[in-house]
């Protein structure tokens, strides 16, 4: 990190950041003109929420090597709290989003302390079990309205002036939220903190022997990931105007994993591509009922057996670039 | 608080039955993890396949409960071995998270296919004539079939424990778990042992499925939620010891049953809450081998 400017390693990493910047600007430009193209904005907004969710998940698995099989709990918790705040407490949307994010952050602190006590496969099982625990809690507590969920959540006016019930306005607010989360993750991954995280992924024992308190790094990554997943959950409530049990169910956690895997683990843009691919697939195949589950299963199997780099990972590998 | 002995013992019985399924499933997970170093996410799906297999045998071929108790686990076990040979085998040497993801995908496929053809509702499977009725124990009424499930799974669990801990084959297995390369150098066909081990673990799950068919009905998603509870059981017990899995499985079933009596609202969550407590007190799990 303190290498001098003319150091060869430094120049390489500079070029890589250049590549990523170009792709980022392209992505932002494409997303910014969506409302003018006639593409169904609802679909893109949903995609953006899931893209942010998958990016947050990727921060943990792709860079920290921690597979959370319960990330739906952050999506669902933030969603319920945000929806409850907007509908029952009647707060403005910015406070509703904040409440959802705060709830997810709190949940991440509590579950993180428990989950990071074990590594690898156990971490996955523990996060899955914690999410299932929360699923049953939400099934029984009155404020979530059980099977019905919280319906008809008002979108309201942000800061008193921005009317979120207008689709175009809402679109740019969601896009802003997504880009904010995306850049936070990008900054974290390319910071000294991110470097230590990658070191832990590669060899935790060695990172410990170098004097890093790896548990603290992992916990911080987990909290950051959970909080940003909560942001995705809050934004999603503004888009779909409801919060329901499907967002806390283990199938949702599985979909998050699938999106990231398809796009490319440990790549910057992979989760975005993966999220849009999976959402589009669900949209187009909605008429096929349970076959969608089967197809998702097949994609899992194919990705793990032959396509472990994912779409963006393969492209990056082909051009020998980091994306 | 007065205790209704009748209701309490009824819940304890349900707890013991669930405990026997937890034990059979976590035992299979532990055996598979020992040899293949993967967590078999498809375990709930193969449990469901065992129950469906018994259902098909009865309704298509007219083969009753007793033969199905053997045939279904064998058939599903063979299915598992085919999965191992064609897919899981290729994951050797990769991070074991890939094994979890692959078997999760397989579980989605299996459950999705069954859901397509059988919906989400349950199909009935009759209790065999020999096990109909019940015995009045004075303080409670014990349906014979339920007693049979507990005894049968206990015997199978102990037999598996004996096979792995006390026989020559089990010694090979344990040796191959520690150091597969060395065991291969001694002329033992380790890849075949791995396949057979996966078949054994899957067969145990299928057996649990057959046993549960007359109690819980045959449903495509019967294993989907169960497997998550079994994961928590495995985290609590640790996968280092066979006997540990068996004891933890039964014990958690009983605790769940007691919760159903004393505080029913928490009966769905008690195993997960216990998992959290165990992780806070003894992160390596009760039987304690760190992974």
XYZ file of C-alpha atoms in Angstrom:
614
model
C 0.000 0.000 0.000
C 2.947 2.315 0.516
C 4.707 1.313 -2.730
C 6.170 4.270 -4.586
C 4.419 5.586 -7.683
C 6.916 4.164 -10.211
C 6.796 0.687 -8.679
C 5.680 -1.811 -11.389
C 3.025 -3.423 -9.175
C 1.547 -0.039 -8.491
C 1.313 0.797 -12.205
C -0.459 -2.487 -12.928
C -3.015 -1.931 -10.231
C -3.527 1.567 -11.545
C -4.377 0.229 -14.996
C -6.754 -2.289 -13.459
C -8.558 0.456 -11.598
C -8.724 2.257 -14.951
C -10.546 -0.713 -16.515
C -12.960 -0.913 -13.649
C -13.614 2.835 -13.824
C -14.454 2.648 -17.529
C -16.881 -0.217 -16.969
C -18.373 1.601 -13.993
C -18.992 4.756 -16.024
C -20.515 2.678 -18.847
C -22.757 0.841 -16.408
C -23.889 4.076 -14.773
C -24.579 5.671 -18.155
C -26.650 2.707 -19.348
C -28.602 2.598 -16.104
C -29.169 6.359 -16.162
C -30.873 6.352 -19.571
C -33.178 3.391 -18.796
C -36.291 5.541 -18.123
C -35.931 7.122 -21.577
C -35.677 3.803 -23.421
C -39.101 2.433 -22.632
C -37.700 -0.567 -20.765
C -40.049 -1.540 -17.957
C -38.521 0.483 -15.070
C -40.089 -1.731 -12.399
C -38.035 -4.655 -13.629
C -34.791 -2.657 -13.650
C -35.470 -1.256 -10.173
C -36.013 -4.750 -8.827
C -32.841 -5.836 -10.584
C -30.913 -2.974 -8.976
C -32.075 -3.984 -5.497
C -30.990 -7.577 -6.064
C -27.748 -6.406 -7.663
C -26.896 -4.420 -4.536
C -27.851 -7.419 -2.418
C -25.620 -9.732 -4.446
C -22.745 -7.199 -4.320
C -23.053 -7.074 -0.524
C -23.051 -10.857 -0.405
C -20.039 -10.965 -2.715
C -18.092 -8.685 -0.373
C -18.338 -11.451 2.205
C -17.869 -14.546 0.037
C -15.847 -13.258 -2.910
C -13.380 -11.233 -0.874
C -13.653 -12.644 2.642
C -14.219 -16.302 1.728
C -17.226 -16.497 4.059
C -20.287 -18.205 2.555
C -23.383 -16.826 4.256
C -26.382 -19.000 3.482
C -28.693 -16.683 5.388
C -28.334 -13.329 3.681
C -32.077 -13.189 3.093
C -32.432 -12.348 6.788
C -30.974 -8.883 6.185
C -33.138 -8.317 3.138
C -36.244 -9.409 4.998
C -35.507 -7.678 8.292
C -34.759 -4.335 6.668
C -37.821 -4.789 4.487
C -40.162 -5.460 7.397
C -38.796 -2.616 9.524
C -38.826 -0.147 6.624
C -42.354 -1.164 5.605
C -43.597 -0.971 9.199
C -42.017 2.463 9.695
C -43.511 3.817 6.483
C -46.963 2.366 6.921
C -47.642 2.325 10.664
C -45.400 5.098 11.983
C -45.968 7.133 8.845
C -42.380 8.407 8.687
C -40.883 9.972 5.526
C -39.095 7.517 3.188
C -35.557 8.602 4.101
C -36.233 7.713 7.735
C -37.928 4.485 6.701
C -34.869 3.446 4.699
C -32.656 4.471 7.608
C -34.707 2.401 10.051
C -34.449 -0.657 7.804
C -30.706 -0.253 7.371
C -30.213 0.275 11.122
C -32.214 -2.874 11.874
C -30.126 -4.888 9.427
C -26.907 -3.476 10.911
C -28.015 -4.408 14.411
C -28.964 -7.885 13.235
C -25.557 -8.222 11.556
C -23.769 -7.323 14.789
C -25.746 -9.853 16.817
C -25.628 -12.739 14.323
C -22.047 -11.928 13.309
C -20.750 -12.383 16.842
C -22.299 -15.869 16.866
C -21.523 -16.939 13.303
C -17.856 -15.971 12.986
C -17.032 -18.353 15.806
C -16.806 -21.086 13.173
C -15.279 -21.135 9.703
C -15.999 -22.567 6.285
C -18.800 -25.031 6.017
C -19.947 -24.476 9.599
C -20.274 -20.740 8.992
C -22.636 -21.508 6.107
C -24.750 -23.862 8.211
C -24.881 -21.434 11.153
C -25.993 -18.474 9.040
C -28.628 -20.676 7.398
C -29.907 -21.792 10.791
C -29.946 -18.211 12.126
C -31.950 -17.077 9.108
C -34.411 -19.928 9.641
C -34.735 -18.929 13.304
C -35.616 -15.429 12.186
C -38.050 -16.806 9.605
C -40.039 -18.521 12.351
C -39.882 -15.392 14.507
C -41.339 -13.296 11.677
C -43.937 -15.976 11.010
C -45.228 -15.556 14.563
C -44.725 -11.903 15.542
C -47.825 -9.756 14.926
C -46.163 -6.760 13.255
C -45.161 -8.767 10.163
C -48.745 -10.006 9.608
C -47.593 -13.591 9.118
C -48.414 -15.106 5.737
C -50.001 -11.885 4.443
C -46.964 -9.695 4.956
C -47.130 -5.904 5.078
C -49.077 -4.807 2.003
C -49.682 -1.439 0.369
C -46.701 0.394 1.812
C -46.896 4.138 0.944
C -43.872 5.520 -0.894
C -44.281 9.097 0.298
C -42.157 12.163 -0.363
C -38.440 12.004 0.256
C -37.104 15.020 2.228
C -40.627 16.393 1.820
C -40.143 17.277 -1.854
C -39.187 14.224 -3.929
C -42.389 12.412 -4.843
C -41.530 8.697 -4.931
C -44.883 7.632 -6.320
C -43.718 8.880 -9.739
C -41.907 5.927 -11.408
C -39.109 7.992 -12.978
C -38.313 9.795 -9.737
C -38.370 6.546 -7.813
C -36.082 5.006 -10.421
C -33.359 7.595 -9.905
C -33.622 7.344 -6.129
C -33.193 3.558 -6.346
C -30.322 3.977 -8.804
C -28.708 6.464 -6.425
C -29.036 4.021 -3.544
C -27.561 1.221 -5.625
C -24.594 3.309 -6.821
C -23.929 4.487 -3.257
C -23.838 0.901 -1.967
C -21.794 -0.269 -4.948
C -19.155 2.418 -4.396
C -18.966 1.717 -0.659
C -18.236 -1.939 -1.454
C -15.743 -0.984 -4.183
C -13.953 1.361 -1.792
C -13.895 -1.265 0.961
C -12.508 -3.944 -1.330
C -9.711 -1.682 -2.582
C -8.750 -0.372 0.835
C -6.132 -1.800 3.218
C -9.084 -3.415 4.974
C -10.006 -5.183 1.731
C -6.438 -6.377 1.250
C -6.409 -7.966 4.688
C -9.780 -9.534 3.937
C -8.379 -11.127 0.779
C -5.364 -12.315 2.750
C -7.721 -14.017 5.216
C -9.570 -15.643 2.329
C -6.336 -17.019 0.900
C -4.785 -18.180 4.142
C -6.279 -17.291 7.475
C -3.558 -18.973 9.539
C -0.888 -16.896 7.848
C -2.881 -13.702 8.336
C -3.135 -14.537 12.035
C 0.589 -15.218 12.220
C 1.230 -11.806 10.646
C -0.535 -10.284 13.618
C -3.952 -9.511 12.138
C -6.925 -10.042 14.395
C -8.796 -11.919 11.676
C -11.988 -12.307 13.692
C -12.376 -8.547 13.872
C -11.856 -8.161 10.120
C -14.354 -10.903 9.374
C -16.899 -9.438 11.756
C -16.494 -5.988 10.228
C -16.925 -7.407 6.706
C -19.992 -9.312 7.864
C -21.544 -6.204 9.437
C -20.801 -4.090 6.367
C -22.257 -6.777 4.105
C -25.369 -7.209 6.238
C -25.941 -3.456 6.477
C -25.725 -2.968 2.719
C -27.981 -5.980 2.183
C -30.359 -4.109 4.498
C -30.138 -1.051 2.246
C -31.160 -3.296 -0.641
C -34.078 -4.578 1.455
C -35.276 -1.041 2.290
C -35.039 0.089 -1.331
C -36.918 -3.008 -2.453
C -39.833 -2.074 -0.184
C -40.116 1.300 -1.924
C -40.222 -0.500 -5.277
C -42.598 -3.391 -4.614
C -44.521 -1.659 -1.779
C -44.742 -4.775 0.348
C -42.666 -6.912 2.683
C -43.341 -10.612 2.963
C -42.006 -13.893 4.259
C -40.533 -14.882 0.879
C -37.790 -12.317 1.468
C -36.670 -14.129 4.641
C -37.016 -17.672 3.326
C -33.978 -19.866 2.660
C -34.878 -20.040 -1.041
C -34.111 -16.307 -1.218
C -30.731 -16.869 0.440
C -30.077 -19.524 -2.180
C -30.987 -17.133 -4.992
C -28.530 -14.551 -3.676
C -25.788 -17.174 -3.759
C -26.835 -18.187 -7.268
C -26.772 -14.602 -8.600
C -23.259 -14.066 -7.316
C -22.059 -17.439 -8.561
C -23.467 -16.903 -12.058
C -21.980 -13.411 -12.340
C -18.638 -14.300 -10.878
C -17.414 -14.668 -7.307
C -14.928 -12.042 -6.220
C -15.462 -9.835 -9.279
C -16.611 -6.223 -9.006
C -19.389 -6.347 -11.604
C -20.249 -10.051 -11.552
C -23.016 -9.846 -8.936
C -24.739 -7.074 -10.923
C -24.727 -9.169 -14.096
C -25.796 -12.279 -12.185
C -28.648 -10.504 -10.419
C -30.106 -9.158 -13.656
C -29.674 -12.536 -15.359
C -31.508 -14.440 -12.628
C -34.276 -11.820 -12.275
C -34.799 -11.817 -16.046
C -34.930 -15.598 -16.089
C -37.543 -15.649 -13.327
C -39.545 -13.015 -15.177
C -39.568 -14.862 -18.501
C -40.093 -18.310 -17.063
C -42.718 -17.292 -14.506
C -45.338 -19.343 -16.378
C -43.443 -22.582 -15.935
C -44.213 -22.918 -12.228
C -41.832 -25.119 -10.294
C -39.640 -25.729 -13.314
C -38.013 -22.385 -12.457
C -36.683 -24.027 -9.277
C -35.404 -26.954 -11.310
C -33.685 -24.624 -13.777
C -32.077 -22.705 -10.937
C -30.820 -26.008 -9.561
C -29.393 -26.940 -12.954
C -27.638 -23.559 -13.183
C -26.127 -24.164 -9.746
C -24.839 -27.574 -10.802
C -23.476 -26.361 -14.151
C -21.806 -23.313 -12.568
C -20.115 -25.345 -9.852
C -18.967 -28.117 -12.186
C -17.802 -26.176 -15.247
C -18.198 -22.435 -14.827
C -16.790 -21.513 -11.448
C -15.499 -18.119 -12.586
C -18.947 -16.925 -13.633
C -19.791 -14.664 -16.589
C -17.720 -11.634 -15.594
C -14.964 -13.827 -14.191
C -14.630 -15.609 -17.566
C -14.571 -12.311 -19.464
C -11.991 -10.867 -17.098
C -9.920 -14.033 -17.398
C -10.102 -13.951 -21.216
C -8.936 -10.335 -21.421
C -6.567 -10.832 -18.492
C -8.167 -7.888 -16.734
C -9.672 -7.430 -13.313
C -13.367 -6.529 -13.513
C -48.301 -25.242 37.120
C -49.877 -28.654 37.016
C -48.383 -31.091 34.589
C -50.672 -33.102 32.366
C -48.755 -36.372 32.198
C -50.760 -37.637 29.259
C -50.016 -34.584 27.108
C -46.422 -34.345 28.268
C -45.634 -37.956 27.383
C -47.377 -37.555 24.037
C -45.104 -34.604 23.205
C -42.083 -36.509 24.480
C -42.982 -39.328 22.099
C -43.234 -36.919 19.166
C -39.902 -35.481 20.281
C -38.278 -38.919 20.346
C -39.593 -39.644 16.850
C -38.266 -36.372 15.468
C -35.074 -37.110 17.387
C -34.701 -40.445 15.601
C -34.962 -38.669 12.237
C -32.446 -36.032 13.361
C -30.132 -38.802 14.495
C -30.387 -40.807 11.250
C -29.906 -37.698 9.108
C -27.083 -36.113 11.097
C -25.372 -39.478 11.279
C -25.454 -39.694 7.473
C -24.181 -36.119 7.167
C -21.315 -36.886 9.542
C -20.333 -40.077 7.703
C -20.388 -38.277 4.331
C -18.494 -35.271 5.690
C -15.832 -37.540 7.125
C -15.076 -39.204 3.786
C -15.963 -36.608 1.147
C -15.349 -33.443 3.157
C -18.608 -31.952 1.906
C -21.888 -31.124 3.565
C -24.630 -32.878 1.673
C -27.314 -30.221 1.188
C -29.310 -32.778 -0.813
C -29.801 -34.827 2.354
C -33.328 -33.520 2.889
C -34.162 -34.227 -0.748
C -32.992 -37.844 -0.568
C -34.937 -38.285 2.677
C -38.004 -37.193 0.717
C -37.044 -39.551 -2.126
C -36.984 -42.451 0.331
C -40.568 -41.714 1.338
C -41.687 -41.325 -2.293
C -39.893 -44.526 -3.230
C -41.921 -46.422 -0.603
C -45.069 -44.739 -1.916
C -44.327 -45.768 -5.524
C -43.434 -49.309 -4.509
C -46.783 -49.664 -2.790
C -49.007 -47.922 -5.315
C -47.390 -49.013 -8.581
C -45.796 -52.370 -7.825
C -47.922 -53.425 -4.861
C -44.806 -53.895 -2.735
C -45.611 -53.261 0.914
C -43.911 -51.547 3.814
C -41.509 -54.285 4.928
C -39.740 -54.877 1.606
C -39.797 -51.115 0.987
C -37.846 -50.626 4.197
C -34.930 -52.362 2.458
C -35.594 -51.628 -1.232
C -36.155 -47.860 -0.957
C -32.872 -47.079 0.846
C -30.984 -49.315 -1.584
C -32.516 -47.660 -4.656
C -31.983 -44.143 -3.318
C -28.497 -45.137 -2.192
C -27.706 -46.242 -5.767
C -29.088 -42.938 -7.024
C -26.757 -41.186 -4.581
C -23.778 -43.223 -5.767
C -24.542 -42.226 -9.347
C -24.594 -38.564 -8.273
C -21.262 -39.047 -6.521
C -19.665 -40.774 -9.508
C -20.946 -38.313 -12.094
C -20.733 -34.992 -10.227
C -19.421 -34.828 -6.666
C -16.283 -36.713 -7.659
C -15.109 -33.757 -9.744
C -15.046 -31.463 -6.757
C -12.181 -33.274 -5.044
C -9.472 -30.792 -4.167
C -11.712 -27.734 -4.426
C -12.880 -25.634 -1.509
C -15.597 -27.646 0.238
C -18.022 -24.750 -0.132
C -18.435 -25.871 -3.761
C -19.722 -29.226 -2.530
C -22.354 -27.410 -0.496
C -23.398 -25.317 -3.511
C -23.516 -28.314 -5.858
C -25.633 -30.402 -3.508
C -27.877 -27.376 -2.882
C -28.454 -27.238 -6.643
C -29.176 -30.970 -6.714
C -31.676 -30.524 -3.871
C -33.439 -27.766 -5.836
C -33.633 -29.996 -8.907
C -34.935 -33.057 -7.050
C -37.475 -31.103 -4.988
C -38.573 -29.051 -7.988
C -39.232 -32.119 -10.126
C -41.281 -33.796 -7.393
C -43.185 -30.572 -6.728
C -44.084 -30.353 -10.393
C -45.689 -33.751 -10.433
C -47.089 -33.960 -6.910
C -47.746 -30.358 -5.862
C -47.113 -29.428 -2.275
C -49.821 -31.410 -0.532
C -49.191 -34.669 1.273
C -49.889 -38.177 -0.019
C -51.084 -40.718 2.554
C -49.109 -43.865 3.309
C -50.856 -46.402 5.512
C -49.293 -47.918 8.610
C -48.639 -51.626 7.918
C -51.209 -54.002 9.463
C -48.682 -55.600 11.827
C -47.981 -52.232 13.452
C -51.543 -50.953 13.719
C -53.083 -50.105 17.070
C -51.385 -49.215 20.308
C -50.585 -50.221 23.845
C -51.955 -48.561 26.943
C -48.991 -47.974 29.220
C -51.152 -46.637 32.032
C -49.797 -43.073 31.943
C -50.024 -42.835 28.150
C -51.227 -44.527 24.985
C -48.344 -45.700 22.790
C -49.180 -46.246 19.109
C -47.167 -49.319 18.113
C -45.902 -47.775 14.889
C -44.339 -44.848 16.740
C -42.622 -47.167 19.162
C -41.332 -49.164 16.187
C -39.844 -46.057 14.526
C -37.867 -45.192 17.637
C -36.588 -48.735 18.186
C -35.794 -49.250 14.500
C -33.802 -46.035 14.101
C -31.975 -46.629 17.374
C -30.924 -50.079 16.175
C -29.843 -48.755 12.755
C -27.871 -45.897 14.361
C -26.065 -48.267 16.712
C -25.395 -50.714 13.884
C -23.842 -47.910 11.830
C -21.765 -46.876 14.822
C -20.607 -50.508 15.202
C -19.810 -50.760 11.489
C -17.632 -47.661 11.537
C -16.013 -47.906 14.938
C -15.640 -51.661 15.427
C -15.221 -53.471 12.100
C -12.313 -53.817 9.690
C -14.226 -51.991 6.952
C -14.885 -49.165 9.388
C -11.176 -49.061 10.253
C -10.337 -48.615 6.553
C -12.934 -45.901 6.384
C -11.584 -44.014 9.363
C -8.045 -44.406 8.061
C -9.079 -43.067 4.653
C -10.696 -40.092 6.391
C -7.379 -39.264 8.048
C -5.080 -39.888 5.094
C -6.576 -41.122 1.811
C -3.251 -41.168 -0.070
C -1.599 -43.454 2.447
C -4.576 -45.808 2.531
C -4.541 -46.014 -1.262
C -0.874 -46.887 -1.122
C -1.860 -49.934 0.937
C -3.905 -51.157 -2.010
C -7.344 -50.139 -0.817
C -9.690 -48.710 -3.423
C -10.430 -45.375 -1.769
C -12.547 -43.860 -4.591
C -14.880 -46.859 -4.387
C -15.049 -46.478 -0.614
C -15.973 -42.829 -1.059
C -18.796 -43.777 -3.418
C -20.058 -46.474 -1.058
C -19.876 -44.082 1.885
C -21.973 -41.522 0.049
C -24.429 -44.293 -0.825
C -24.556 -45.354 2.825
C -25.214 -41.827 4.088
C -27.889 -41.245 1.465
C -29.412 -44.663 2.187
C -29.712 -43.779 5.881
C -31.578 -40.611 4.952
C -33.875 -42.598 2.645
C -34.556 -45.082 5.438
C -35.583 -42.196 7.680
C -37.894 -41.108 4.851
C -39.570 -44.518 4.650
C -39.996 -44.612 8.434
C -41.586 -41.174 8.438
C -43.936 -41.809 5.485
C -46.836 -43.220 7.583
C -46.434 -40.485 10.232
C -45.751 -37.283 8.323
C -47.323 -38.053 4.928
C -45.293 -38.037 1.724
C -44.612 -34.465 0.536
C -42.069 -33.067 -1.952
C -40.871 -30.494 0.590
C -40.871 -32.789 3.628
C -37.073 -32.698 3.771
C -36.487 -29.064 2.848
C -37.102 -27.513 6.250
C -35.962 -30.592 8.138
C -32.467 -30.383 6.691
C -31.941 -26.909 8.156
C -32.819 -28.175 11.628
C -30.454 -31.093 11.062
C -27.709 -28.617 10.128
C -28.247 -26.905 13.476
C -28.097 -30.324 15.156
C -24.812 -30.980 13.395
C -23.411 -27.611 14.481
C -24.427 -28.352 18.077
C -23.054 -31.873 18.127
C -20.060 -31.426 15.869
C -19.323 -33.917 13.118
C -16.251 -35.408 14.729
C -17.989 -38.301 16.429
C -20.561 -40.831 15.220
C -21.951 -41.488 18.679
C -22.057 -37.719 19.249
C -24.374 -37.252 16.256
C -26.695 -40.010 17.445
C -26.939 -38.755 21.033
C -27.311 -35.096 19.989
C -30.018 -36.000 17.466
C -32.161 -37.848 19.999
C -31.509 -35.314 22.766
C -32.552 -32.343 20.636
C -35.697 -34.164 19.544
C -36.633 -34.674 23.191
C -35.869 -31.043 24.063
C -38.036 -29.943 21.140
C -40.834 -32.196 22.412
C -40.572 -30.733 25.918
C -40.692 -27.229 24.455
C -43.865 -28.143 22.578
C -45.452 -28.937 25.916
C -44.136 -26.116 28.090
C -43.836 -23.264 25.589
C -45.285 -24.263 22.200
C -44.548 -20.875 20.563
C -40.822 -21.657 20.707
C -40.983 -25.253 19.472
C -39.943 -24.259 15.938
C -37.007 -22.221 17.106
C -35.668 -23.996 20.181
C -33.039 -26.012 18.289
C -31.687 -22.843 16.641
C -31.626 -20.980 19.958
C -29.732 -23.881 21.521
C -27.293 -23.715 18.615
C -26.621 -20.045 19.382
C -26.086 -20.809 23.076
C -23.718 -23.685 22.319
C -21.740 -21.497 19.903
C -21.388 -18.793 22.542
C -20.273 -21.205 25.261
C -18.364 -23.855 23.318
C -17.791 -22.811 19.704
C -16.409 -26.193 18.616
C -19.698 -27.972 19.323
C -20.397 -30.434 22.118
C -18.220 -33.265 20.861
C -15.581 -30.727 20.288
C -13.336 -31.321 17.241
C -12.402 -27.967 15.766
C -12.854 -27.529 12.021
